[in-house]
Tab-separated table of C-alpha atoms and ligand atoms in Angstrom:
chain	number	residue	atom	x	y	z
A	1390	MET	CA	-81.417	1.234	130.961
A	1391	ALA	CA	-81.418	-0.047	127.368
A	1392	ASN	CA	-79.763	-3.435	126.855
A	1393	LYS	CA	-76.549	-3.342	124.805
A	1394	ASN	CA	-77.770	-5.415	121.919
A	1395	SER	CA	-80.558	-3.061	120.929
A	1396	VAL	CA	-81.296	0.252	119.253
A	1397	THR	CA	-83.429	2.992	120.795
A	1398	MET	CA	-85.553	5.152	118.557
A	1399	THR	CA	-87.018	8.404	119.750
A	1400	ASP	CA	-89.960	10.081	118.080
A	1401	ASN	CA	-88.918	13.716	118.489
A	1402	ARG	CA	-92.480	14.838	117.888
A	1403	THR	CA	-93.619	13.151	121.130
A	1404	GLY	CA	-90.296	12.645	122.908
A	1405	LYS	CA	-91.245	8.968	123.322
A	1406	SER	CA	-88.426	6.379	122.934
A	1407	PHE	CA	-88.729	2.765	121.884
A	1408	GLU	CA	-86.156	-0.007	122.111
A	1409	TYR	CA	-85.714	-2.703	119.470
A	1410	ASN	CA	-83.542	-5.802	119.814
A	1411	ILE	CA	-80.589	-6.409	117.516
A	1412	ILE	CA	-80.341	-10.006	116.270
A	1413	ASP	CA	-76.847	-11.137	115.329
A	1414	PRO	CA	-76.185	-13.367	112.282
A	1415	THR	CA	-73.697	-16.161	111.635
A	1416	LEU	CA	-72.129	-13.854	109.050
A	1417	GLY	CA	-72.807	-10.373	107.671
A	1418	ALA	CA	-75.035	-7.591	108.960
A	1419	SER	CA	-77.006	-7.833	112.209
A	1420	VAL	CA	-80.678	-6.899	112.023
A	1421	VAL	CA	-83.001	-4.758	114.112
A	1422	ASP	CA	-86.260	-6.569	114.841
A	1423	ILE	CA	-88.907	-3.888	114.203
A	1424	ALA	CA	-91.924	-6.205	114.108
A	1425	THR	CA	-93.752	-4.094	116.738
A	1426	PHE	CA	-92.584	-0.712	115.384
A	1427	TYR	CA	-95.948	0.278	113.838
A	1428	LYS	CA	-97.884	-0.868	116.939
A	1429	ASP	CA	-95.499	1.105	119.190
A	1430	THR	CA	-95.188	4.291	117.137
A	1431	GLY	CA	-98.005	4.390	114.561
A	1432	LEU	CA	-95.246	4.884	111.979
A	1433	PHE	CA	-94.199	2.746	108.988
A	1434	MET	CA	-90.612	2.430	107.738
A	1435	LEU	CA	-90.182	3.411	104.073
A	1436	ASP	CA	-87.389	1.572	102.228
A	1437	ARG	CA	-87.905	1.764	98.430
A	1438	GLY	CA	-86.419	-1.302	96.766
A	1439	PHE	CA	-85.651	-2.770	100.225
A	1440	THR	CA	-82.069	-1.478	100.129
A	1441	SER	CA	-81.801	-1.689	103.962
A	1442	THR	CA	-84.417	-4.334	104.730
A	1443	ALA	CA	-83.994	-8.018	105.584
A	1444	SER	CA	-87.156	-9.814	104.494
A	1445	CYS	CA	-86.490	-13.188	106.122
A	1446	ARG	CA	-84.149	-15.447	108.058
A	1447	SER	CA	-82.240	-17.814	105.808
A	1448	ARG	CA	-79.501	-20.439	105.982
A	1449	ILE	CA	-79.016	-20.952	102.261
A	1450	THR	CA	-76.840	-18.308	100.569
A	1451	TYR	CA	-74.469	-15.706	101.927
A	1452	ILE	CA	-73.162	-12.720	99.919
A	1453	ASP	CA	-70.570	-10.191	101.046
A	1454	GLY	CA	-70.933	-7.453	98.446
A	1455	SER	CA	-67.877	-5.473	99.542
A	1456	LYS	CA	-65.590	-8.523	99.427
A	1457	GLY	CA	-67.163	-10.080	96.308
A	1458	LYS	CA	-67.954	-13.222	98.314
A	1459	LEU	CA	-70.721	-15.749	97.529
A	1460	MET	CA	-71.394	-19.028	99.369
A	1461	TYR	CA	-74.133	-21.657	99.031
A	1462	ARG	CA	-74.702	-23.412	102.361
A	1463	GLY	CA	-71.171	-22.470	103.443
A	1464	TYR	CA	-69.325	-23.557	100.284
A	1465	ASP	CA	-67.547	-20.803	98.337
A	1466	ILE	CA	-68.870	-20.351	94.799
A	1467	SER	CA	-65.422	-20.762	93.224
A	1468	TYR	CA	-65.086	-24.222	94.836
A	1469	LEU	CA	-68.506	-25.317	93.615
A	1470	ALA	CA	-68.032	-23.870	90.107
A	1471	THR	CA	-64.585	-25.382	89.560
A	1472	GLN	CA	-64.593	-28.611	91.628
A	1473	LYS	CA	-68.242	-29.643	91.609
A	1474	SER	CA	-71.114	-29.888	89.094
A	1475	PHE	CA	-74.495	-28.215	88.840
A	1476	VAL	CA	-76.167	-31.476	89.912
A	1477	ASP	CA	-73.921	-31.496	93.032
A	1478	THR	CA	-74.881	-27.876	93.697
A	1479	ALA	CA	-78.601	-28.556	93.271
A	1480	HIS	CA	-78.262	-31.479	95.705
A	1481	LEU	CA	-76.461	-29.188	98.181
A	1482	LEU	CA	-79.182	-26.525	97.959
A	1483	LEU	CA	-82.035	-29.013	98.351
A	1484	TYR	CA	-80.625	-31.612	100.766
A	1485	LYS	CA	-78.325	-29.189	102.671
A	1486	LYS	CA	-75.263	-31.328	101.860
A	1487	LEU	CA	-73.033	-32.198	98.917
A	1488	PRO	CA	-73.831	-35.716	97.642
A	1489	THR	CA	-71.655	-38.773	98.069
A	1490	ASN	CA	-70.933	-40.583	94.780
A	1491	GLU	CA	-73.838	-42.946	95.451
A	1492	GLU	CA	-76.187	-40.055	96.357
A	1493	ARG	CA	-75.145	-38.186	93.208
A	1494	ASP	CA	-75.851	-41.193	90.980
A	1495	ALA	CA	-79.223	-41.746	92.653
A	1496	PHE	CA	-80.117	-38.035	92.305
A	1497	LYS	CA	-79.123	-38.027	88.626
A	1498	LEU	CA	-81.296	-41.084	88.018
A	1499	GLU	CA	-84.218	-39.455	89.837
A	1500	LEU	CA	-83.878	-36.407	87.568
A	1501	LYS	CA	-83.599	-38.544	84.408
A	1502	LYS	CA	-86.801	-40.402	85.334
A	1503	ARG	CA	-88.650	-37.083	85.568
A	1504	SER	CA	-87.160	-35.321	82.550
A	1505	PHE	CA	-90.071	-36.057	80.196
A	1506	VAL	CA	-93.224	-33.938	80.240
A	1507	HIS	CA	-96.839	-35.033	79.848
A	1508	GLU	CA	-97.577	-35.321	76.122
A	1509	GLY	CA	-100.587	-33.089	76.690
A	1510	MET	CA	-98.170	-30.204	77.284
A	1511	LYS	CA	-97.381	-30.187	73.549
A	1512	LYS	CA	-100.857	-28.747	72.836
A	1513	LEU	CA	-99.857	-25.790	75.002
A	1514	PHE	CA	-96.713	-25.180	72.959
A	1515	ASP	CA	-98.754	-25.426	69.758
A	1516	ALA	CA	-100.981	-22.593	70.965
A	1517	PHE	CA	-98.153	-20.029	70.874
A	1518	PRO	CA	-97.343	-18.018	67.739
A	1519	ASP	CA	-94.008	-18.470	65.992
A	1520	ASN	CA	-91.199	-16.500	67.615
A	1521	ALA	CA	-93.086	-16.235	70.903
A	1522	HIS	CA	-90.466	-15.268	73.517
A	1523	PRO	CA	-89.346	-18.488	75.268
A	1524	MET	CA	-89.669	-16.798	78.687
A	1525	ALA	CA	-93.387	-16.206	78.060
A	1526	ILE	CA	-93.801	-19.844	77.022
A	1527	LEU	CA	-91.729	-21.106	79.962
A	1528	SER	CA	-93.675	-19.203	82.647
A	1529	ALA	CA	-96.986	-20.386	81.147
A	1530	ALA	CA	-95.793	-23.991	80.792
A	1531	VAL	CA	-94.485	-24.149	84.377
A	1532	SER	CA	-97.775	-22.815	85.704
A	1533	ALA	CA	-99.581	-25.383	83.534
A	1534	LEU	CA	-97.516	-28.167	85.155
A	1535	SER	CA	-99.790	-27.820	88.180
A	1536	THR	CA	-102.720	-28.946	85.989
A	1537	PHE	CA	-100.893	-32.106	84.957
A	1538	TYR	CA	-99.457	-32.847	88.404
A	1539	PHE	CA	-102.486	-31.902	90.517
A	1540	ASP	CA	-101.274	-34.209	93.333
A	1541	HIS	CA	-99.115	-31.261	94.392
A	1542	LEU	CA	-101.995	-28.801	94.513
A	1543	ASP	CA	-101.881	-28.323	98.284
A	1544	ILE	CA	-98.417	-29.304	99.260
A	1545	ASP	CA	-97.846	-29.224	102.997
A	1546	SER	CA	-96.099	-32.548	103.432
A	1547	PRO	CA	-92.291	-32.309	103.573
A	1548	GLU	CA	-92.034	-35.779	101.990
A	1549	GLU	CA	-93.624	-34.289	98.878
A	1550	TYR	CA	-91.291	-31.276	98.759
A	1551	MET	CA	-88.436	-33.278	97.236
A	1552	GLU	CA	-90.721	-35.019	94.752
A	1553	MET	CA	-91.944	-31.583	93.608
A	1554	ALA	CA	-88.377	-30.261	93.571
A	1555	LYS	CA	-86.948	-33.117	91.488
A	1556	ARG	CA	-89.904	-32.960	89.118
A	1557	ILE	CA	-89.527	-29.282	88.329
A	1558	ILE	CA	-85.696	-29.307	88.168
A	1559	ALA	CA	-85.905	-32.234	85.733
A	1560	LYS	CA	-88.721	-30.856	83.580
A	1561	ILE	CA	-87.721	-27.204	83.203
A	1562	PRO	CA	-84.835	-27.982	80.780
A	1563	THR	CA	-87.157	-30.102	78.614
A	1564	ILE	CA	-89.838	-27.397	78.653
A	1565	ALA	CA	-87.156	-24.793	77.851
A	1566	ALA	CA	-85.821	-26.805	74.919
A	1567	PHE	CA	-89.360	-27.496	73.639
A	1568	SER	CA	-90.158	-23.734	73.927
A	1569	TYR	CA	-87.143	-22.922	71.782
A	1570	ARG	CA	-87.755	-25.618	69.178
A	1571	TYR	CA	-91.449	-24.717	68.838
A	1572	SER	CA	-90.679	-20.993	68.578
A	1573	ARG	CA	-88.381	-21.758	65.612
A	1574	GLY	CA	-90.630	-24.371	63.984
A	1575	LEU	CA	-88.023	-27.097	64.634
A	1576	PRO	CA	-88.803	-30.732	65.457
A	1577	ILE	CA	-88.701	-31.261	69.209
A	1578	ILE	CA	-85.956	-33.454	70.624
A	1579	TYR	CA	-86.766	-35.574	73.656
A	1580	PRO	CA	-84.268	-35.984	76.519
A	1581	ASN	CA	-81.589	-38.585	75.775
A	1582	LEU	CA	-81.190	-40.575	78.983
A	1583	ASP	CA	-77.688	-41.674	78.034
A	1584	ARG	CA	-76.511	-38.097	78.410
A	1585	GLY	CA	-75.783	-36.098	81.559
A	1586	PHE	CA	-78.093	-33.379	82.885
A	1587	THR	CA	-76.312	-30.385	81.309
A	1588	GLU	CA	-75.127	-32.224	78.191
A	1589	ASN	CA	-78.752	-33.222	77.561
A	1590	ILE	CA	-79.812	-29.566	77.459
A	1591	LEU	CA	-77.319	-28.705	74.730
A	1592	TYR	CA	-78.398	-31.898	72.953
A	1593	MET	CA	-82.117	-30.991	73.063
A	1594	LEU	CA	-81.328	-27.501	71.777
A	1595	ARG	CA	-78.985	-28.544	68.977
A	1596	ALA	CA	-79.776	-32.046	67.742
A	1597	TYR	CA	-82.032	-33.167	64.917
A	1598	PRO	CA	-84.026	-36.414	64.881
A	1599	HIS	CA	-81.910	-39.493	64.100
A	1600	ASP	CA	-78.644	-37.610	63.924
A	1601	HIS	CA	-75.716	-37.847	66.277
A	1602	ILE	CA	-74.016	-34.729	67.602
A	1603	ASP	CA	-70.701	-34.439	69.353
A	1604	LEU	CA	-70.604	-31.982	72.207
A	1605	LYS	CA	-67.203	-30.750	73.290
A	1606	PRO	CA	-66.485	-31.269	77.036
A	1607	ILE	CA	-65.556	-27.556	77.394
A	1608	GLU	CA	-69.000	-26.618	76.026
A	1609	VAL	CA	-70.752	-28.802	78.597
A	1610	LYS	CA	-68.452	-27.513	81.365
A	1611	ALA	CA	-69.115	-23.891	80.351
A	1612	LEU	CA	-72.898	-24.354	80.492
A	1613	ASP	CA	-72.695	-26.391	83.698
A	1614	THR	CA	-70.633	-23.614	85.314
A	1615	ILE	CA	-73.202	-21.021	84.234
A	1616	PHE	CA	-75.940	-23.093	85.904
A	1617	THR	CA	-73.914	-23.433	89.129
A	1618	LEU	CA	-73.161	-19.708	89.244
A	1619	HIS	CA	-76.855	-18.886	88.842
A	1620	ALA	CA	-78.179	-21.507	91.280
A	1621	ASP	CA	-79.098	-19.117	94.095
A	1622	HIS	CA	-78.431	-15.547	95.153
A	1623	GLU	CA	-80.018	-14.630	98.491
A	1624	GLN	CA	-83.159	-12.444	98.390
A	1625	ASN	CA	-82.937	-11.005	94.852
A	1626	ALA	CA	-86.086	-9.776	93.111
A	1627	SER	CA	-87.205	-13.119	91.657
A	1628	THR	CA	-86.427	-15.080	94.837
A	1629	THR	CA	-88.373	-12.494	96.827
A	1630	THR	CA	-91.229	-13.076	94.363
A	1631	VAL	CA	-91.053	-16.849	94.906
A	1632	ARG	CA	-91.053	-16.402	98.686
A	1633	THR	CA	-93.954	-13.950	98.468
A	1634	VAL	CA	-96.042	-16.474	96.526
A	1635	ALA	CA	-94.902	-19.221	98.945
A	1636	SER	CA	-96.203	-17.075	101.823
A	1637	THR	CA	-99.780	-17.326	100.448
A	1638	HIS	CA	-99.415	-21.155	100.240
A	1639	ALA	CA	-100.162	-21.165	96.508
A	1640	HIS	CA	-99.018	-24.102	94.406
A	1641	PRO	CA	-95.178	-24.355	94.262
A	1642	TYR	CA	-95.252	-24.364	90.474
A	1643	ALA	CA	-97.202	-21.082	90.630
A	1644	ALA	CA	-94.387	-19.666	92.782
A	1645	ILE	CA	-91.735	-20.777	90.285
A	1646	SER	CA	-93.770	-19.406	87.369
A	1647	ALA	CA	-93.985	-16.054	89.198
A	1648	GLY	CA	-90.226	-16.172	89.763
A	1649	ILE	CA	-89.689	-16.709	86.022
A	1650	CYS	CA	-91.808	-13.641	85.248
A	1651	ALA	CA	-89.883	-11.498	87.739
A	1652	LEU	CA	-86.534	-12.724	86.444
A	1653	TRP	CA	-87.413	-11.774	82.855
A	1654	GLY	CA	-86.994	-8.038	83.476
A	1655	ARG	CA	-83.923	-6.361	81.903
A	1656	SER	CA	-82.828	-5.063	85.309
A	1657	HIS	CA	-82.623	-8.654	86.530
A	1658	GLY	CA	-82.273	-11.929	84.647
A	1659	GLY	CA	-83.195	-10.357	81.316
A	1660	ALA	CA	-79.952	-8.362	81.467
A	1661	ASN	CA	-77.905	-11.084	79.777
A	1662	GLU	CA	-80.029	-10.814	76.628
A	1663	SER	CA	-79.910	-6.995	76.869
A	1664	VAL	CA	-76.108	-7.069	77.142
A	1665	ILE	CA	-75.771	-8.797	73.774
A	1666	SER	CA	-78.388	-6.523	72.171
A	1667	GLN	CA	-76.494	-3.529	73.526
A	1668	LEU	CA	-73.103	-4.791	72.285
A	1669	GLU	CA	-74.658	-5.401	68.856
A	1670	MET	CA	-76.180	-1.884	68.905
A	1671	ILE	CA	-72.853	-0.241	69.889
A	1672	GLY	CA	-71.354	-2.312	67.097
A	1673	ASP	CA	-67.817	-0.998	67.062
A	1674	VAL	CA	-65.179	0.078	69.591
A	1675	LYS	CA	-65.226	3.560	68.084
A	1676	ASN	CA	-68.790	4.016	69.397
A	1677	VAL	CA	-68.050	2.927	72.966
A	1678	GLU	CA	-67.111	6.372	74.354
A	1679	LYS	CA	-70.435	7.800	73.111
A	1680	TYR	CA	-72.449	5.130	74.947
A	1681	ILE	CA	-70.378	5.399	78.127
A	1682	ALA	CA	-71.228	9.114	78.102
A	1683	LYS	CA	-74.936	8.276	77.656
A	1684	ALA	CA	-74.764	5.837	80.586
A	1685	LYS	CA	-73.300	8.598	82.782
A	1686	ASP	CA	-75.787	11.264	81.666
A	1687	LYS	CA	-78.466	11.724	84.367
A	1688	ASN	CA	-80.907	12.957	81.716
A	1689	ASP	CA	-80.404	9.913	79.519
A	1690	PRO	CA	-82.308	6.715	80.511
A	1691	PHE	CA	-79.584	4.632	78.814
A	1692	ARG	CA	-77.871	2.239	81.222
A	1693	LEU	CA	-74.893	-0.024	80.640
A	1694	MET	CA	-76.428	-3.505	80.700
A	1695	GLY	CA	-74.356	-5.995	82.688
A	1696	PHE	CA	-72.930	-3.283	84.940
A	1697	GLY	CA	-73.860	-2.578	88.530
A	1698	HIS	CA	-75.456	-4.645	91.245
A	1699	ARG	CA	-77.559	-3.958	94.320
A	1700	VAL	CA	-75.229	-5.977	96.537
A	1701	TYR	CA	-71.838	-6.301	94.803
A	1702	LYS	CA	-70.127	-2.930	95.008
A	1703	ASN	CA	-66.981	-4.688	93.952
A	1704	PHE	CA	-66.435	-7.411	91.361
A	1705	ASP	CA	-69.254	-9.988	91.115
A	1706	PRO	CA	-67.313	-13.194	91.945
A	1707	ARG	CA	-69.409	-15.051	89.397
A	1708	ALA	CA	-68.257	-12.653	86.676
A	1709	THR	CA	-64.639	-13.405	87.526
A	1710	ILE	CA	-65.226	-17.161	87.125
A	1711	LEU	CA	-67.143	-16.675	83.862
A	1712	LYS	CA	-64.372	-14.507	82.438
A	1713	ASP	CA	-62.001	-17.464	82.887
A	1714	ILE	CA	-64.488	-19.885	81.344
A	1715	ARG	CA	-64.853	-17.522	78.373
A	1716	GLU	CA	-61.095	-17.625	77.817
A	1717	GLN	CA	-61.099	-21.457	77.930
A	1718	LEU	CA	-64.074	-21.670	75.550
A	1719	MET	CA	-62.505	-19.233	73.081
A	1720	LYS	CA	-59.771	-21.802	72.439
A	1721	GLU	CA	-62.361	-24.291	71.215
A	1722	ARG	CA	-65.211	-22.270	69.780
A	1723	ALA	CA	-65.327	-19.025	67.886
A	1724	ILE	CA	-66.731	-16.244	70.012
A	1725	ASP	CA	-67.881	-13.204	68.074
A	1726	SER	CA	-64.612	-11.251	68.123
A	1727	LYS	CA	-66.312	-7.951	67.259
A	1728	LEU	CA	-68.579	-8.179	70.295
A	1729	ILE	CA	-65.654	-9.257	72.486
A	1730	GLU	CA	-63.700	-6.190	71.324
A	1731	VAL	CA	-66.619	-3.888	72.181
A	1732	ALA	CA	-67.161	-5.622	75.546
A	1733	ASN	CA	-63.461	-5.394	76.427
A	1734	LYS	CA	-63.406	-1.697	75.480
A	1735	ILE	CA	-66.451	-0.981	77.667
A	1736	GLU	CA	-64.836	-2.809	80.558
A	1737	GLU	CA	-61.499	-1.062	80.067
A	1738	ILE	CA	-63.069	2.412	80.073
A	1739	ALA	CA	-65.717	1.840	82.754
A	1740	LEU	CA	-63.300	0.278	85.241
A	1741	HIS	CA	-61.193	3.443	85.200
A	1742	ASP	CA	-63.996	5.989	85.065
A	1743	GLU	CA	-64.829	7.917	88.232
A	1744	TYR	CA	-68.600	7.702	87.576
A	1745	PHE	CA	-68.555	3.895	87.718
A	1746	ILE	CA	-65.916	3.600	90.428
A	1747	GLU	CA	-67.605	5.955	92.924
A	1748	ARG	CA	-70.949	4.165	92.426
A	1749	GLY	CA	-69.401	0.709	92.710
A	1750	LEU	CA	-70.541	-0.234	89.206
A	1751	TYR	CA	-68.591	-3.285	88.045
A	1752	PRO	CA	-69.352	-5.965	85.461
A	1753	ASN	CA	-71.884	-8.436	86.848
A	1754	ILE	CA	-72.590	-12.030	85.885
A	1755	ASP	CA	-74.748	-10.990	82.953
A	1756	PHE	CA	-71.944	-9.034	81.323
A	1757	TYR	CA	-70.074	-12.284	80.617
A	1758	SER	CA	-72.736	-14.988	80.468
A	1759	GLY	CA	-74.263	-13.688	77.228
A	1760	LEU	CA	-71.048	-13.981	75.215
A	1761	ILE	CA	-70.467	-17.538	76.454
A	1762	LEU	CA	-74.019	-18.572	75.587
A	1763	ARG	CA	-73.590	-16.983	72.168
A	1764	ALA	CA	-70.427	-19.073	71.643
A	1765	LEU	CA	-72.461	-22.162	72.560
A	1766	GLY	CA	-74.816	-21.319	69.712
A	1767	ILE	CA	-77.698	-20.488	72.068
A	1768	PRO	CA	-79.856	-17.592	70.733
A	1769	LYS	CA	-80.083	-14.508	72.965
A	1770	GLU	CA	-83.833	-14.857	73.575
A	1771	MET	CA	-82.932	-18.087	75.429
A	1772	TYR	CA	-80.415	-16.491	77.815
A	1773	ALA	CA	-82.916	-15.680	80.574
A	1774	VAL	CA	-84.280	-19.234	80.136
A	1775	ILE	CA	-80.781	-20.578	80.814
A	1776	PHE	CA	-80.694	-18.348	83.903
A	1777	VAL	CA	-84.007	-19.935	85.025
A	1778	ILE	CA	-82.644	-23.484	84.628
A	1779	GLY	CA	-79.750	-22.533	86.894
A	1780	ARG	CA	-81.893	-20.656	89.448
A	1781	VAL	CA	-84.671	-23.220	89.941
A	1782	PRO	CA	-82.852	-25.274	92.654
A	1783	GLY	CA	-82.287	-22.047	94.592
A	1784	TRP	CA	-85.900	-20.940	94.225
A	1785	ILE	CA	-87.129	-24.357	95.375
A	1786	ALA	CA	-84.709	-24.394	98.337
A	1787	GLN	CA	-85.963	-20.928	99.347
A	1788	TRP	CA	-89.582	-22.059	98.880
A	1789	ILE	CA	-88.987	-25.100	101.113
A	1790	GLU	CA	-87.172	-22.970	103.687
A	1791	PHE	CA	-90.212	-20.713	103.930
A	1792	LYS	CA	-92.588	-23.673	104.205
A	1793	GLU	CA	-90.479	-25.405	106.867
A	1794	GLN	CA	-90.405	-22.459	109.249
A	1795	PRO	CA	-93.102	-22.787	111.951
A	1796	ASP	CA	-93.872	-19.036	112.075
A	1797	GLY	CA	-94.016	-18.114	108.387
A	1798	LYS	CA	-96.104	-14.981	107.765
A	1799	ILE	CA	-97.883	-13.883	104.614
A	1800	ALA	CA	-95.921	-11.097	102.889
A	1801	ARG	CA	-97.994	-7.969	103.304
A	1802	PRO	CA	-96.001	-4.682	103.318
A	1803	ARG	CA	-97.703	-1.317	103.964
A	1804	GLN	CA	-97.249	2.032	102.128
A	1805	LEU	CA	-96.781	5.763	102.287
A	1806	TYR	CA	-100.167	6.937	100.988
A	1807	LEU	CA	-100.014	10.116	98.880
A	1808	GLY	CA	-103.408	9.833	97.219
A	1809	PRO	CA	-106.509	12.069	97.651
A	1810	THR	CA	-108.289	12.470	100.962
A	1811	GLU	CA	-111.925	11.271	100.963
A	1812	ILE	CA	-114.082	12.792	98.226
A	1813	LYS	CA	-117.682	13.377	99.329
A	1814	PRO	CA	-119.836	12.951	96.180
A	1815	GLU	CA	-122.529	15.696	95.901
B	3263	LIG	C1	-78.984	-9.707	88.284
B	3263	LIG	O1	-80.073	-8.930	93.013
B	3263	LIG	C2	-79.447	-9.915	92.505
B	3263	LIG	O2	-78.812	-10.701	93.241
B	3263	LIG	C3	-79.623	-10.093	90.998
B	3263	LIG	C4	-78.722	-11.135	90.344
B	3263	LIG	C5	-79.082	-12.535	90.765
B	3263	LIG	O3	-78.204	-13.407	90.657
B	3263	LIG	O4	-80.284	-12.792	91.106
B	3263	LIG	O5	-77.362	-10.869	90.653
B	3263	LIG	C6	-78.883	-11.097	88.813
B	3263	LIG	O6	-80.062	-9.222	88.139
B	3263	LIG	C7	-77.717	-8.904	88.034
B	3263	LIG	C8	-78.001	-7.432	87.609
B	3263	LIG	C9	-78.381	-7.424	86.139
B	3263	LIG	N1	-78.901	-6.096	85.723
B	3263	LIG	C10	-78.185	-5.297	84.918
B	3263	LIG	O7	-77.044	-5.522	84.539
B	3263	LIG	C11	-78.950	-4.039	84.478
B	3263	LIG	C12	-78.054	-2.809	84.622
B	3263	LIG	N2	-77.835	-2.528	86.046
B	3263	LIG	C13	-78.705	-1.566	86.684
B	3263	LIG	O8	-80.020	-1.530	86.219
B	3263	LIG	C14	-78.524	-1.544	88.197
B	3263	LIG	O9	-77.172	-1.504	88.437
B	3263	LIG	C15	-79.147	-2.645	89.051
B	3263	LIG	C16	-80.595	-2.768	88.804
B	3263	LIG	C17	-78.463	-3.938	88.787
B	3263	LIG	C18	-78.925	-2.245	90.526
B	3263	LIG	O10	-79.629	-1.091	90.728
B	3263	LIG	P1	-79.647	-0.372	92.192
B	3263	LIG	O11	-78.853	-1.132	93.194
B	3263	LIG	O12	-81.060	-0.040	92.538
B	3263	LIG	O13	-78.805	0.915	91.937
B	3263	LIG	P2	-79.414	2.291	91.529
B	3263	LIG	O14	-80.364	2.111	90.390
B	3263	LIG	O15	-79.898	2.962	92.769
B	3263	LIG	O16	-78.124	3.058	90.937
B	3263	LIG	C19	-77.162	3.658	91.809
B	3263	LIG	C20	-76.448	4.675	90.937
B	3263	LIG	C21	-77.409	5.604	90.175
B	3263	LIG	O17	-76.723	6.814	89.925
B	3263	LIG	P3	-76.975	8.077	90.948
B	3263	LIG	O18	-78.471	8.312	91.000
B	3263	LIG	O19	-76.393	7.625	92.281
B	3263	LIG	O20	-76.202	9.225	90.308
B	3263	LIG	O21	-75.711	3.978	89.903
B	3263	LIG	C22	-76.228	4.329	88.628
B	3263	LIG	C23	-77.608	4.894	88.857
B	3263	LIG	O22	-77.963	5.804	87.811
B	3263	LIG	N3	-76.272	3.072	87.850
B	3263	LIG	C24	-75.916	2.963	86.570
B	3263	LIG	C25	-76.052	1.606	86.264
B	3263	LIG	N4	-76.479	0.940	87.342
B	3263	LIG	C26	-76.622	1.867	88.314
B	3263	LIG	N5	-75.499	3.880	85.661
B	3263	LIG	C27	-75.222	3.401	84.421
B	3263	LIG	N6	-75.307	2.100	84.042
B	3263	LIG	C28	-75.724	1.189	84.941
B	3263	LIG	N7	-75.815	-0.104	84.579
C-alpha cells in the first residue's frame, strides 16, 4: 500500500509502478524526490527551462508568484525596501539575521576597509578598448580578483566565507565605477570613506577629482532601494549558474563572474537596458499599438522587454515598490517625460489586453528600474551592472548555502539525445 505522502508512477509499457516520496516545504510547493527515478525506470525526466523542477533545498528566499510575494529569510520585500537599507539586507542574507545598530556599523566599516582594489587591477582596465561594455569588463575583473586574492583559491573554511563575501560585496561597486569611468575615458574616482555604501557608488560614478558633489537623499534612497529589490531571487538563471559553479568547488569569484555573464542576457538582467532601448526605439505613444501587435504576433520575434516573468504571473512586487520610488524621484529629478509617456501607454494597453492577461504577462522589475536609473544620470549600459551590485549578496549567500550542506552534489543533468546513431567509418 503506497504511503500517503508519495506519488506512484507507472510505466505503462511494462506495467511496473514506482513510488516516490513527497517532501513538504515550510512554504510553497511540495516536491517529489525522484533521485532514484533513472535507476528504477531507465527513464530521464525532460523539463526544458526547469519550469517544474526544484534544483536544491534552500532557506534564503521565498517567492509566491501567484500572490506577488517575495521574502528574504522570512522578511517581506516591502518591509526591507522601505524600512531597512541595502547594507541591512546584505547582512540579513549573509548572517541570516538583520543587524543590530552596532552590527550594522561594524559591517559598514568592514565593507569600507575592503572597498579599494589592488592597484594592479588598473592595468586590466587599461587593456579594454573605449566603450567596452561594462558587463564584459566587470565579469573579467571579478574573475581576475582571484589572481590578486589567491588566499581564497581553495575555500573550504567557513571562517573564510565571510571574508570572501565582504571583499567581493565591497569591491564590486569600485570595479563597476572604474569600468564605467575607463570606458568613457574619465578619470577614476576612488571610494570616499566618509560616504555611505550606496552614496559612494553615485559619487564614484558622478564626481570629478577635487570637486564636491551634492547627492540628494532621494537619489541615494532610490538607488539603495533598487539594490535591496535585486538582492536575491530564488533559483533564477544567474543564481543557478552560481550554484552550478559552486558545485564544482571552483573559486567563489569564478562563480560570481559566471553569474555576471548569465545575468547579462536580455531575457534576464540585461532586460533593464533593453527596456530603455525599446522605449527609445518606439519613441512616441502613437507607435505603441504597432509594437504591442508585434509582441503578440507569434511569427514576430519581438518581445516587450520588461514584461513577463517565469514565476510572477501577477504583479512583480518589486515593480510595485519601484513605481512608487519613481513617483518620489520625479519630484526631485527630471525623468525623461517622453519615455515615461511611452512606458505608461504600453502599461495601460498591455494590462487590459487579453494576450498579456491570459499569459500572466505583467511589468517586471526591469520595466521600472531603467527609468529610475536614467533619472539618476546612470547610462543604460550600466543598468545590468547596477543589477549585479544588488544581486551579489544573494549570489554569495546561495554559494555559501551550497558549500555548507554536507551532501552537496555536482550539477550534472542528463539529456534527451536526438543525434545520429553510431556511424561505422568504411
Ligand atoms: C529578470 O527568474 C528571475 O527571477 C529573474 C529576475 C531576477 O530577479 O533574477 O526576476 C530578473 O530576469 C526579470 C525578467 C526580465 N526579462 C524580460 O523582461 C524579457 C522579456 N520577458 C520574456 O523574455 C519572458 O517573459 C521571460 C524570459 C521573462 C519569461 O519567459 P518564460 O517564463 O520562459 O515564458 P515563455 O517564454 O514560455 O512565454 C510564455 C508565453 C509565450 O507565448 P505562447 O507561446 O504561450 O503563446 O508568453 C509569451 C511567450 O511568447 N511571452 C511574451 C513575453 N514574455 C512571454 N510575449 C511578449 N512579450 C513578452 N515579454
